[in-house]
Short mmCIF file of C-alpha atoms in Angstrom, two decimals:
data_model
loop_
_atom_site.label_atom_id
_atom_site.label_comp_id
_atom_site.label_asym_id
_atom_site.label_seq_id
_atom_site.Cartn_x
_atom_site.Cartn_y
_atom_site.Cartn_z
CA MET K 3 -63.19 -49.08 -5.86
CA HIS K 4 -66.65 -48.82 -4.32
CA LEU K 5 -69.94 -48.35 -6.20
CA THR K 6 -73.24 -47.32 -4.64
CA VAL K 7 -76.27 -47.63 -6.90
CA LEU K 8 -78.81 -44.94 -5.99
CA GLY K 9 -81.13 -45.74 -8.89
CA CYS K 10 -80.98 -48.01 -11.93
CA TYR K 11 -84.42 -48.23 -13.53
CA ALA K 12 -85.57 -46.76 -16.83
CA ALA K 13 -87.92 -43.90 -17.56
CA THR K 14 -89.84 -42.80 -14.46
CA PRO K 15 -89.50 -42.91 -10.67
CA ARG K 16 -91.83 -45.34 -8.92
CA THR K 17 -92.68 -46.15 -5.32
CA LEU K 18 -89.84 -48.64 -4.94
CA THR K 19 -87.52 -47.80 -7.85
CA ASN K 20 -85.46 -44.79 -8.86
CA PRO K 21 -84.06 -43.58 -12.18
CA THR K 22 -80.35 -43.63 -12.90
CA SER K 23 -77.84 -42.31 -10.41
CA GLN K 24 -74.78 -43.81 -8.77
CA VAL K 25 -71.78 -42.84 -6.69
CA LEU K 26 -68.32 -44.13 -7.56
CA GLU K 27 -65.60 -43.94 -4.92
CA ILE K 28 -62.27 -44.39 -6.62
CA ASN K 29 -58.80 -43.48 -5.34
CA ASN K 30 -60.06 -40.88 -2.83
CA HIS K 31 -62.56 -39.32 -5.23
CA VAL K 32 -66.32 -39.43 -4.60
CA ILE K 33 -68.04 -39.01 -7.96
CA LEU K 34 -71.73 -38.68 -8.82
CA ILE K 35 -72.69 -40.28 -12.13
CA ASP K 36 -76.05 -39.16 -13.50
CA CYS K 37 -78.60 -37.55 -11.23
CA GLY K 38 -82.17 -38.74 -11.74
CA GLU K 39 -85.04 -37.64 -9.52
CA GLY K 40 -84.66 -38.80 -5.95
CA THR K 41 -80.87 -38.67 -5.92
CA GLN K 42 -80.72 -36.39 -2.88
CA VAL K 43 -82.98 -38.68 -0.86
CA GLU K 44 -80.91 -41.73 -1.74
CA LEU K 45 -77.65 -39.97 -0.89
CA ARG K 46 -79.04 -39.25 2.57
CA ARG K 47 -80.41 -42.76 2.92
CA HIS K 48 -76.97 -44.19 2.24
CA LYS K 49 -75.21 -41.59 4.41
CA ILE K 50 -73.06 -40.21 1.59
CA LYS K 51 -71.98 -36.69 2.45
CA PHE K 52 -72.96 -34.15 -0.19
CA SER K 53 -69.82 -32.15 0.56
CA ARG K 54 -67.57 -35.03 -0.55
CA ILE K 55 -68.90 -34.82 -4.11
CA ASN K 56 -66.89 -32.38 -6.21
CA HIS K 57 -67.42 -33.85 -9.69
CA ILE K 58 -70.69 -34.81 -11.42
CA PHE K 59 -70.85 -36.58 -14.77
CA ILE K 60 -74.16 -36.50 -16.69
CA SER K 61 -74.53 -38.88 -19.63
CA HIS K 62 -77.34 -37.15 -21.51
CA LEU K 63 -80.25 -34.77 -21.16
CA HIS K 64 -83.14 -37.20 -20.81
CA GLY K 65 -85.02 -36.48 -17.61
CA ASP K 66 -84.42 -39.80 -15.93
CA HIS K 67 -80.70 -39.03 -15.96
CA PHE K 68 -80.51 -35.39 -14.84
CA PHE K 69 -83.80 -34.03 -13.46
CA GLY K 70 -82.42 -34.46 -9.93
CA LEU K 71 -79.47 -32.17 -10.64
CA PRO K 72 -81.12 -28.73 -10.14
CA GLY K 73 -82.35 -29.75 -6.70
CA PHE K 74 -78.99 -31.19 -5.72
CA ILE K 75 -77.20 -28.00 -6.77
CA SER K 76 -79.72 -25.88 -4.88
CA THR K 77 -79.39 -27.97 -1.72
CA MET K 78 -75.62 -27.53 -1.80
CA ARG K 79 -76.23 -23.78 -1.58
CA LEU K 80 -78.55 -24.20 1.40
CA LEU K 81 -75.94 -26.36 3.12
CA GLY K 82 -73.39 -23.56 2.83
CA ARG K 83 -71.06 -25.09 0.30
CA ASP K 84 -68.17 -22.78 -0.61
CA LYS K 85 -65.88 -24.97 -2.73
CA GLU K 86 -66.12 -25.60 -6.46
CA LEU K 87 -68.57 -28.07 -7.96
CA TYR K 88 -67.72 -29.35 -11.43
CA VAL K 89 -70.47 -30.58 -13.75
CA TYR K 90 -69.65 -32.47 -16.97
CA GLY K 91 -72.39 -33.12 -19.50
CA PRO K 92 -73.80 -32.42 -22.96
CA LYS K 93 -73.99 -28.91 -24.35
CA GLY K 94 -77.20 -27.37 -23.02
CA ILE K 95 -76.81 -28.54 -19.45
CA LYS K 96 -75.49 -25.15 -18.34
CA GLU K 97 -78.44 -23.33 -19.90
CA ALA K 98 -80.94 -25.75 -18.35
CA ILE K 99 -79.55 -25.44 -14.82
CA THR K 100 -78.76 -21.72 -14.81
CA LEU K 101 -82.22 -20.84 -16.17
CA LEU K 102 -83.86 -22.51 -13.18
CA LEU K 103 -81.49 -20.76 -10.78
CA LYS K 104 -82.19 -17.44 -12.48
CA LEU K 105 -85.98 -17.82 -12.42
CA GLY K 106 -85.85 -18.82 -8.76
CA ASP K 107 -83.40 -16.02 -7.88
CA SER K 108 -81.27 -18.64 -6.21
CA TRP K 109 -77.76 -18.37 -7.61
CA THR K 110 -75.22 -20.57 -5.90
CA ASN K 111 -72.89 -19.02 -3.34
CA TYR K 112 -70.14 -21.37 -4.48
CA PRO K 113 -68.35 -21.71 -7.85
CA LEU K 114 -70.47 -23.87 -10.17
CA LEU K 115 -68.33 -24.85 -13.14
CA PHE K 116 -69.75 -26.51 -16.24
CA HIS K 117 -67.75 -28.50 -18.77
CA GLU K 118 -70.04 -28.97 -21.77
CA LEU K 119 -69.36 -31.80 -24.19
CA THR K 120 -69.97 -31.85 -27.94
CA SER K 121 -67.38 -34.23 -29.40
CA LYS K 122 -68.43 -37.55 -30.86
CA GLU K 123 -64.92 -38.90 -30.35
CA THR K 124 -63.41 -40.13 -27.11
CA GLU K 125 -61.73 -37.31 -25.19
CA LEU K 126 -59.95 -36.92 -21.88
CA ILE K 127 -62.05 -34.51 -19.80
CA PHE K 128 -60.54 -34.74 -16.32
CA GLU K 129 -57.20 -35.79 -14.91
CA ASP K 130 -55.22 -35.36 -11.72
CA ASP K 131 -52.51 -37.36 -9.98
CA LYS K 132 -55.00 -40.04 -8.87
CA ILE K 133 -57.48 -40.68 -11.72
CA SER K 134 -58.38 -39.86 -15.30
CA VAL K 135 -61.84 -39.62 -16.84
CA SER K 136 -62.55 -40.00 -20.56
CA THR K 137 -65.78 -39.94 -22.52
CA ILE K 138 -67.25 -43.02 -24.19
CA PRO K 139 -69.43 -41.80 -27.09
CA LEU K 140 -72.71 -43.73 -27.21
CA ASP K 141 -75.48 -44.08 -29.79
CA HIS K 142 -78.82 -43.00 -28.32
CA ARG K 143 -81.70 -40.78 -29.40
CA VAL K 144 -79.89 -37.66 -28.17
CA TYR K 145 -76.22 -36.84 -27.77
CA THR K 146 -74.94 -39.22 -25.10
CA ASN K 147 -71.65 -40.15 -23.47
CA GLY K 148 -70.58 -42.88 -21.15
CA TYR K 149 -67.51 -42.36 -18.99
CA LEU K 150 -64.33 -44.32 -18.37
CA PHE K 151 -62.79 -43.84 -14.93
CA LYS K 152 -59.22 -45.08 -14.50
CA GLU K 153 -56.94 -45.06 -11.48
CA LYS K 154 -53.37 -43.86 -11.88
CA LEU K 155 -50.56 -46.18 -10.87
CA GLY K 156 -49.82 -45.56 -7.19
CA LYS K 157 -46.51 -45.37 -5.40
CA ARG K 158 -44.57 -48.52 -4.68
CA LYS K 159 -45.16 -50.08 -1.26
CA LEU K 160 -42.34 -49.95 1.25
CA ASN K 161 -40.82 -53.26 2.33
CA VAL K 162 -40.22 -52.26 5.96
CA ALA K 163 -38.20 -55.36 6.81
CA ALA K 164 -35.83 -54.69 3.90
CA VAL K 165 -35.19 -51.00 4.65
CA GLU K 166 -34.59 -51.80 8.32
CA LYS K 167 -32.18 -54.57 7.33
CA TYR K 168 -30.09 -52.02 5.43
CA GLY K 169 -30.45 -49.40 8.17
CA ILE K 170 -31.93 -46.83 5.80
CA ASP K 171 -33.06 -43.60 7.45
CA LYS K 172 -36.78 -42.73 7.32
CA ALA K 173 -35.88 -39.50 5.51
CA TYR K 174 -35.38 -41.59 2.36
CA TYR K 175 -38.70 -43.44 2.53
CA ASN K 176 -40.55 -41.16 0.11
CA ASN K 177 -37.76 -41.42 -2.45
CA ILE K 178 -37.90 -45.18 -2.15
CA LYS K 179 -41.68 -45.24 -2.66
CA ASN K 180 -41.19 -43.04 -5.73
CA GLY K 181 -39.01 -45.76 -7.25
CA ARG K 182 -35.49 -44.59 -6.53
CA ASP K 183 -32.54 -46.82 -5.72
CA ILE K 184 -30.62 -46.08 -2.51
CA THR K 185 -26.86 -45.57 -2.13
CA LEU K 186 -25.60 -46.76 1.24
CA ASP K 187 -22.80 -45.11 3.24
CA ASN K 188 -20.32 -47.69 1.93
CA GLY K 189 -21.14 -46.69 -1.64
CA SER K 190 -23.08 -49.82 -2.58
CA ILE K 191 -26.42 -49.36 -4.35
CA VAL K 192 -29.57 -51.16 -3.24
CA PRO K 193 -32.02 -51.60 -6.16
CA ASN K 194 -35.46 -50.24 -5.50
CA LYS K 195 -37.08 -53.59 -6.21
CA GLU K 196 -35.36 -54.99 -3.11
CA LEU K 197 -36.89 -52.28 -0.93
CA THR K 198 -40.43 -52.14 -2.24
CA TYR K 199 -43.42 -54.13 -3.42
CA ASP K 200 -45.30 -53.40 -6.62
CA PRO K 201 -48.26 -51.04 -6.08
CA PRO K 202 -51.75 -52.45 -6.55
CA LYS K 203 -52.83 -52.71 -10.18
CA PRO K 204 -54.89 -49.62 -11.09
CA LYS K 205 -58.61 -50.31 -11.45
CA SER K 206 -61.02 -49.07 -14.10
CA TYR K 207 -64.77 -48.54 -14.34
CA ALA K 208 -66.74 -47.94 -17.53
CA PHE K 209 -70.22 -46.46 -17.22
CA CYS K 210 -72.23 -47.02 -20.39
CA SER K 211 -75.58 -45.32 -20.11
CA ASP K 212 -78.40 -45.43 -22.67
CA THR K 213 -77.18 -46.81 -25.98
CA ILE K 214 -78.09 -49.12 -28.79
CA TYR K 215 -75.93 -52.21 -29.20
CA ASP K 216 -72.77 -50.95 -30.87
CA GLU K 217 -69.82 -53.17 -31.77
CA SER K 218 -67.48 -50.16 -31.81
CA LEU K 219 -68.00 -49.87 -28.06
CA VAL K 220 -65.85 -52.95 -27.55
CA ASP K 221 -62.56 -51.17 -28.24
CA LYS K 222 -63.51 -48.28 -25.94
CA VAL K 223 -64.02 -50.52 -22.90
CA LYS K 224 -61.40 -53.16 -23.68
CA GLU K 225 -60.32 -55.12 -20.59
CA VAL K 226 -61.79 -52.75 -18.00
CA ASP K 227 -62.26 -54.18 -14.54
CA VAL K 228 -65.95 -53.30 -14.36
CA LEU K 229 -68.39 -52.46 -17.15
CA TYR K 230 -71.79 -51.02 -16.27
CA HIS K 231 -73.94 -51.40 -19.38
CA GLU K 232 -77.59 -50.56 -19.77
CA SER K 233 -79.95 -53.49 -20.37
CA THR K 234 -83.37 -51.94 -20.75
CA PHE K 235 -84.93 -54.94 -22.46
CA LEU K 236 -84.67 -58.70 -22.72
CA ASP K 237 -83.97 -60.34 -26.05
CA SER K 238 -87.69 -61.04 -26.55
CA GLU K 239 -88.15 -57.26 -26.93
CA ALA K 240 -85.08 -56.66 -29.10
CA HIS K 241 -87.31 -54.88 -31.61
CA LEU K 242 -88.20 -52.30 -28.95
CA ALA K 243 -84.54 -51.89 -28.06
CA ALA K 244 -83.72 -51.10 -31.68
CA LYS K 245 -86.66 -48.71 -31.99
CA THR K 246 -85.82 -46.75 -28.84
CA LYS K 247 -82.03 -47.04 -29.20
CA HIS K 248 -81.54 -49.14 -26.09
CA ALA K 249 -79.80 -52.47 -25.51
CA THR K 250 -80.83 -55.91 -24.30
CA ALA K 251 -79.18 -57.90 -21.52
CA LYS K 252 -77.83 -60.31 -24.12
CA GLN K 253 -76.32 -57.49 -26.15
CA ALA K 254 -74.68 -55.98 -23.06
CA ALA K 255 -73.16 -59.37 -22.31
CA GLN K 256 -71.85 -59.62 -25.87
CA VAL K 257 -70.02 -56.31 -25.43
CA ALA K 258 -68.54 -57.55 -22.13
CA LYS K 259 -67.42 -60.81 -23.72
CA ASP K 260 -65.87 -59.21 -26.80
CA ALA K 261 -64.13 -56.55 -24.69
CA ASN K 262 -62.79 -59.17 -22.28
CA VAL K 263 -63.88 -57.20 -19.22
CA LYS K 264 -63.67 -58.76 -15.77
CA THR K 265 -67.15 -57.97 -14.48
CA LEU K 266 -70.40 -56.84 -16.10
CA VAL K 267 -72.98 -54.89 -14.10
CA LEU K 268 -76.43 -54.61 -15.67
CA GLY K 269 -78.91 -51.78 -15.07
CA HIS K 270 -81.50 -49.36 -16.52
CA TYR K 271 -84.18 -52.03 -16.51
CA SER K 272 -87.60 -51.52 -18.03
CA THR K 273 -90.22 -52.02 -15.34
CA ARG K 274 -92.32 -54.19 -17.66
CA TYR K 275 -90.58 -57.30 -16.33
CA LYS K 276 -91.57 -59.14 -13.15
CA SER K 277 -88.02 -59.81 -11.97
CA ILE K 278 -84.62 -58.37 -12.77
CA GLU K 279 -83.17 -61.86 -12.28
CA LEU K 280 -84.34 -62.49 -15.85
CA PHE K 281 -81.69 -60.05 -17.06
CA LYS K 282 -78.91 -61.95 -15.32
CA GLU K 283 -80.18 -65.28 -16.61
CA GLU K 284 -80.15 -64.00 -20.17
CA ALA K 285 -76.75 -62.26 -19.96
CA SER K 286 -75.13 -65.27 -18.31
CA THR K 287 -75.71 -67.37 -21.41
CA VAL K 288 -73.12 -65.15 -23.13
CA PHE K 289 -70.84 -63.84 -20.38
CA PRO K 290 -70.19 -65.60 -17.05
CA ASN K 291 -69.45 -62.84 -14.53
CA VAL K 292 -72.69 -60.85 -14.38
CA LEU K 293 -73.92 -58.71 -11.48
CA LEU K 294 -77.26 -56.96 -11.19
CA ALA K 295 -77.43 -53.34 -10.14
CA ASP K 296 -80.39 -52.52 -7.91
CA ASP K 297 -81.40 -49.48 -5.92
CA GLY K 298 -79.38 -49.30 -2.73
CA LYS K 299 -76.97 -52.04 -3.74
CA THR K 300 -73.25 -51.54 -3.15
CA PHE K 301 -70.26 -53.24 -4.74
CA ASP K 302 -66.57 -53.40 -3.83
CA PHE K 303 -64.24 -54.20 -6.69
#
């Protein structure tokens, strides 16, 4: 599971900082999460191929989380894309994007498919044989969702030494990896556990965009491998967090602790602070395993 942070600062783009956008590579999927201004530039800077992105998940319709999307969609047209592009986001995102395309007489030459969200309850919105994606309802000034990305359990790993010991033909390898026992020519049965290793434990990533501190979030991200949680303010500005429906670093850490997650990644920092290290210092007083997102930073989990 590989995460590339394209932008992780609040409100407006600046010379050296970008608003929210990140790419999650999980089980052969390359997923764009939020699309603030400058996303295209950062994708090129980090050599991430536009064509590999087939699914985009937008948390909410504040500009610093989706104003880069119209340009990205338009560029895909100019690059000759012909396969489907799926966009998940709040109701209204289709109208916002298609109006711009209409006014510019620049309809896409590829299928652009919107999945608009309205539910305030968790719902499964995408699933295939490799991953599932569910919404994480958040409490912000406008309708907002986070997203929970979970790998599916993979096939069992072949124990080559064991299958060779029993002289099993390669034609049966797929059946073995799918968990089946094998009957030998003499009629004896070899249990699958003797022929395989357990597959890697599926990983999970919870993206929690703009939200006020909410205790109910704990159950929705329980024991995930990685939790990205906004931390716009430090505890000294908790009154501003409450007023604007954002969270502090300390509050993000409390969610991580109560949910028993493995790793907390902080982001969406207000630019009022001199150093983002202050966010880690504050969060670490509550939860030990804290990482700081920053523009251009990558993580392997």
